[in-house]
XYZ file of C-alpha atoms in Angstrom:
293
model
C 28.104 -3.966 -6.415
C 26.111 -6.594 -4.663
C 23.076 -5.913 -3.034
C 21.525 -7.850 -0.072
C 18.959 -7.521 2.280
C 19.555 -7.478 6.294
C 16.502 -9.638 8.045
C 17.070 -7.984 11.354
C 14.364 -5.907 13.208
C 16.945 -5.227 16.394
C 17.381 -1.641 15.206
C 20.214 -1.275 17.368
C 22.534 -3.449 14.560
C 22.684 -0.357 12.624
C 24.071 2.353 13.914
C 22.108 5.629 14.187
C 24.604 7.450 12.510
C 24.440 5.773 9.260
C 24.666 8.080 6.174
C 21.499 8.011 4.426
C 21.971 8.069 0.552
C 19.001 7.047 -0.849
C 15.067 7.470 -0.156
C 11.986 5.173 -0.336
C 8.509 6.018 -0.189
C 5.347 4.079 -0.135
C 2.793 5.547 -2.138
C -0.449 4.716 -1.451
C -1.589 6.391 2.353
C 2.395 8.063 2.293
C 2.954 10.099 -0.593
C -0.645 10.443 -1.910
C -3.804 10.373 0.108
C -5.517 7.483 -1.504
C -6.964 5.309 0.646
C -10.447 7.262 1.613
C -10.931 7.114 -2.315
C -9.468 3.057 -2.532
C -12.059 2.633 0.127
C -15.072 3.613 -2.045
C -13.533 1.917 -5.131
C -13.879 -1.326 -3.229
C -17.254 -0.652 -2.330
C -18.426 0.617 -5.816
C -15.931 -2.153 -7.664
C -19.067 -4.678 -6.141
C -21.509 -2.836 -8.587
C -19.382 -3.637 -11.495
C -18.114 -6.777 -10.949
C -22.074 -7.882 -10.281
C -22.045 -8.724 -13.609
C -19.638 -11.213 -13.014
C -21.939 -15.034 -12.375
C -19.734 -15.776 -9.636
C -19.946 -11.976 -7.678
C -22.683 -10.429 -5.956
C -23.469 -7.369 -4.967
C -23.424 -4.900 -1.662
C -27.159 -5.598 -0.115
C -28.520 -2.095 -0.419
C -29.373 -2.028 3.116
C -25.878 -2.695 4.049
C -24.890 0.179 1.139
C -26.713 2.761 2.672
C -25.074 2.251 5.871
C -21.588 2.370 4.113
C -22.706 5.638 2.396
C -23.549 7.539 5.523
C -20.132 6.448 6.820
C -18.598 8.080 3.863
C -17.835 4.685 1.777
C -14.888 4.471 4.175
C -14.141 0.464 4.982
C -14.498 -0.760 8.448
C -11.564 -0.276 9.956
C -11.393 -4.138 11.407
C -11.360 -4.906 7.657
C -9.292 -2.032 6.475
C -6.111 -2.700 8.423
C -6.084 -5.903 7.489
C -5.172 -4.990 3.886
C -3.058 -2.152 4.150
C 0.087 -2.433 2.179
C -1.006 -5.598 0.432
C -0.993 -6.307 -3.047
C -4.234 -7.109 -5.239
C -3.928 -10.682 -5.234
C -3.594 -10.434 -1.379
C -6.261 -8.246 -0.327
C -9.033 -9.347 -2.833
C -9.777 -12.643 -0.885
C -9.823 -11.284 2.180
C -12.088 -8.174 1.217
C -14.476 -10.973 -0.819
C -14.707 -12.788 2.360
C -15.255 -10.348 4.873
C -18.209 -9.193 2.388
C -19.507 -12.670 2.098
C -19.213 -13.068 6.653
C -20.279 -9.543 7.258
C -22.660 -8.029 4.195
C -23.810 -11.237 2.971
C -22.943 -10.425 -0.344
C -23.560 -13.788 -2.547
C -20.694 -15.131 -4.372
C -20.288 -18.547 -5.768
C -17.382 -19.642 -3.963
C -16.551 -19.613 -0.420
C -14.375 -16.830 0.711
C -14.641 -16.898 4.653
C -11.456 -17.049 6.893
C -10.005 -20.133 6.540
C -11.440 -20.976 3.092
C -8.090 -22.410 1.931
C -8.401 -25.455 4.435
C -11.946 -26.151 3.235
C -11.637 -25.614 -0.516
C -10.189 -27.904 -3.085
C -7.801 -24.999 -3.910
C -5.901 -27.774 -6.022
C -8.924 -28.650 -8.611
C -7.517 -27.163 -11.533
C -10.881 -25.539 -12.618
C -11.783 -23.846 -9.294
C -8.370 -22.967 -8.604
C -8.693 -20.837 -12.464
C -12.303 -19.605 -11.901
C -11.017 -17.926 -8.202
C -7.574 -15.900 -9.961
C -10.371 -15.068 -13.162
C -12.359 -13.724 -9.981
C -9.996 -12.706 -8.130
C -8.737 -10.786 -11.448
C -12.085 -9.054 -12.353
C -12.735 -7.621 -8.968
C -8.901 -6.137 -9.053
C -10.105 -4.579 -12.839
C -13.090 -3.509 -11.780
C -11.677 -1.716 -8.455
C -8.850 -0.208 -10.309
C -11.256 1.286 -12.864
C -13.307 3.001 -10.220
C -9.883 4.118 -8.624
C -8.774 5.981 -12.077
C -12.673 7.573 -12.086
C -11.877 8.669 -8.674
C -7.903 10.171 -9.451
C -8.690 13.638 -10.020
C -9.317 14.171 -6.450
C -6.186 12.633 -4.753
C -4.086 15.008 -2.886
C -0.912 14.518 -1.709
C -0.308 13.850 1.971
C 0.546 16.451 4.533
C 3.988 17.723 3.352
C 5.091 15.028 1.010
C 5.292 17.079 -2.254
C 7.391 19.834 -0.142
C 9.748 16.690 1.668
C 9.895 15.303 -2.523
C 11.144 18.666 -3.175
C 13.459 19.176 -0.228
C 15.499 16.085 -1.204
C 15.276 16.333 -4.588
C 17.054 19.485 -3.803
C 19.541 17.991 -1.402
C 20.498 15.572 -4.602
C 19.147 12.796 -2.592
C 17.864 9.925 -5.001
C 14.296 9.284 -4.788
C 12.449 5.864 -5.201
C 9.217 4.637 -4.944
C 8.131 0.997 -4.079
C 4.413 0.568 -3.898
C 2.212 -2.287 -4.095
C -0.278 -1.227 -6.449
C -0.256 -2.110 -10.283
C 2.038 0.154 -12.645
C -1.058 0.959 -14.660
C -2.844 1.936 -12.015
C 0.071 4.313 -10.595
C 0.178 6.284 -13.889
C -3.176 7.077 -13.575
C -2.943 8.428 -9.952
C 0.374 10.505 -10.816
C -1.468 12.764 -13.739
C -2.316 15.013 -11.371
C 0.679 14.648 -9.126
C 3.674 15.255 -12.209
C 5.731 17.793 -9.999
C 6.123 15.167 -7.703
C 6.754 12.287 -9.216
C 9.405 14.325 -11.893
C 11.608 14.237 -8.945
C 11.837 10.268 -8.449
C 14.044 8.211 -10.243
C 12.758 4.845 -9.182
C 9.505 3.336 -9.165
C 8.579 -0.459 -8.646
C 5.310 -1.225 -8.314
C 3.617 -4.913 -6.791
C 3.300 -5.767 -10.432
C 7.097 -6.052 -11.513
C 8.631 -9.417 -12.671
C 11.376 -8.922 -10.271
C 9.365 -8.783 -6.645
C 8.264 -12.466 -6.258
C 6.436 -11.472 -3.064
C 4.657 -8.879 -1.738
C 5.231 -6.987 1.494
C 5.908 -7.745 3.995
C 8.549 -9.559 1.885
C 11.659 -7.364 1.454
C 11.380 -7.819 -2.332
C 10.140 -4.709 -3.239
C 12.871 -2.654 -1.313
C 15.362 -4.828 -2.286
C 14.823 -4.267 -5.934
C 14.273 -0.276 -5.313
C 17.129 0.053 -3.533
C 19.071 -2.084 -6.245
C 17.508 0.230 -9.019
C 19.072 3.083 -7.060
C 22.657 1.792 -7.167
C 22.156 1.891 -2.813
C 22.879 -0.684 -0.177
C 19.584 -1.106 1.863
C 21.235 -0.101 4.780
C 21.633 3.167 3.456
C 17.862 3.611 2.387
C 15.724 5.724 4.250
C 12.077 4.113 4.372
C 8.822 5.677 4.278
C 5.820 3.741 5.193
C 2.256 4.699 6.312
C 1.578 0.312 6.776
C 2.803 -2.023 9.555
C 3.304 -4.731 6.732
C 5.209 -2.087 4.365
C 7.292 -1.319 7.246
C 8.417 -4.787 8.399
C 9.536 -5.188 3.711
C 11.622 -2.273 4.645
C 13.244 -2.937 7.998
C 13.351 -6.779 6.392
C 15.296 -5.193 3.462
C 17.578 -4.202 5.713
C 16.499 -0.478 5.206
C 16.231 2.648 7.890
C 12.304 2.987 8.419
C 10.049 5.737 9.200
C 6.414 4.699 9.754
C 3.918 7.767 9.357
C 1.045 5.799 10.335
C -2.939 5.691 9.490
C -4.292 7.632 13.241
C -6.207 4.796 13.865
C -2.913 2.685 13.682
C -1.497 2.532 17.562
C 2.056 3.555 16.956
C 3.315 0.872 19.409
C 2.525 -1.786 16.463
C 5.875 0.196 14.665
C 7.992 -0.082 17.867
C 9.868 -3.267 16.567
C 10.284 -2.066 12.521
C 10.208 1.539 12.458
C 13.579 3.704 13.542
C 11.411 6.815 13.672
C 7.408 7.104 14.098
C 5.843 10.603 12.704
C 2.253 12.064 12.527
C 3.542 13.861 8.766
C 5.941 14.684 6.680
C 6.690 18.302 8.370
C 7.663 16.748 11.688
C 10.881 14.897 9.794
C 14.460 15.957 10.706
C 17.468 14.841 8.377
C 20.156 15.785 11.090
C 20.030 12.230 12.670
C 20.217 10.407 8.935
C 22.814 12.713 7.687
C 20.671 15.063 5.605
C 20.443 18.764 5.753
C 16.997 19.304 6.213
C 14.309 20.530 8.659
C 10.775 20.008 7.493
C 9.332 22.279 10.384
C 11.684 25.419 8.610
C 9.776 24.736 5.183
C 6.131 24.868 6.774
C 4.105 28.327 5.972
């Protein structure tokens, strides 16, 4: 069969009784409770890619303040890279650290820098992706340090399980780097024995990253499922408009800091966790509240 994607956000074009037949999680923020730990990999990833001419690191003033804020990003910087791949967020991250911490770096990285820089001169154009590259490395090493302590999300190993059960299929479509996904499953192998699918930001088939619908497109064409008959999960307002522009159902289970007005246009459904989800309306026989202790 053909598979296409449906670029509408009026949710009212699909009918609220469509037959869900197919699941799609995020992973990083949704399924596994990464993003306090990708936080402090982005801070510590500045003390290894120091050694890099053209990177700098953290002033140790500035460190010190990050530390007693428990390495967590500021949020005015964090929100701006949720859901985005590597290649994405890197830039923005090295600029707000060159504005904000005055972290030295060799290039310019500051809002904007695209309509100041000769992004076309072949050599600075390579020496940024090399850059751009070794802070990615260098984060995603700290990240696999850090894996051991991921937990899963409120209720998403027992919602895995629960449709597993139901002989839903399962897929995953996440923007982080396959190797860097098997690293964050070892711990999480109950879970993740129970999904079929998983494309990560990495795979030759998703040209561009959410909130492109590439990602869910592919998943949901891995899964042998229209989109319109995926169920989305999605902690990220940029995940959420690749699923809804996929054509998928969407249910945001946003970041608290996240107003859930921003989801009003993308997401069919907006929950605080996993336990508050109920199948009836999507066709599935399932009441997370019935499976909570």
């Amino acid at each position: 069969m053909t598979i296409s994607g449906n670029n509408t956000s009026d949710n009212s074009v699909q009918s609220k009784s469509t037959k869900i037949k197919a699941v799609i999680f995020d992973l990083d923020g949704t399924l596994l409770d990464t993003e306090s730990l990708s936080c402090r990999a982005v801070i510590e990833a500045f003390d290894i890619s120091q050694y890099h001419p053209h990177i700098g690191s953290i002033p140790s003033a500035i460190r010190k303040e990050l530390q007693s804020q428990g390495n967590l990003l500021p949020w005015e910087l964090k929100k701006r890279i949720l859901g985005r791949r590597g290649t994405e967020w890197v830039p923005i991250v090295l600029g707000y650290a060159q504005e904000k911490w005055k972290v030295e770096l060799f290039h310019d990285w500051k809002d904007g820098w695209e309509s100041r820089c000769n992004i076309n001169n072949g050599e600075e154009s390579k020496e940024r992706e090399e850059i751009i590259e070794e802070f990615m490395n260098a984060w995603e090493i700290r990240c696999g340090d850090l894996c051991a302590e991921v937990s899963a999300c409120p209720g998403a190993t027992e919602l895995v399980k629960a449709l597993q059960s139901a002989r839903i299929p399962l897929g995953i479509a996440t923007s982080s780097r396959a190797a860097y996904v098997e690293k964050k499953r070892l711990n999480h192998e109950e879970m993740f024995a129970s999904i079929q699918v998983i494309v990560t930001g990495d795979d030759d088939n998703v040209k561009d990253g959410k909130p492109a619908p590439d990602i869910y497109l592919e998943a949901s064409k891995r899964l042998g499922v229209y989109p319109s008959e995926c169920l989305v999960f999605e902690d990220a307002l940029l995940g959420a408009q690749s699923g809804k522009s996929a054509g998928c159902r969407v249910i945001a289970v946003p970041d608290p800091r996240i107003e859930k007005d921003n989801f009003a246009s993308v997401a069919d459904e907006v929950l605080t966790d996993m336990w508050e989800f109920s199948g009836e309306k999507w066709g599935i026989s399932l009441e997370m509240s019935e499976l909570k202790n």
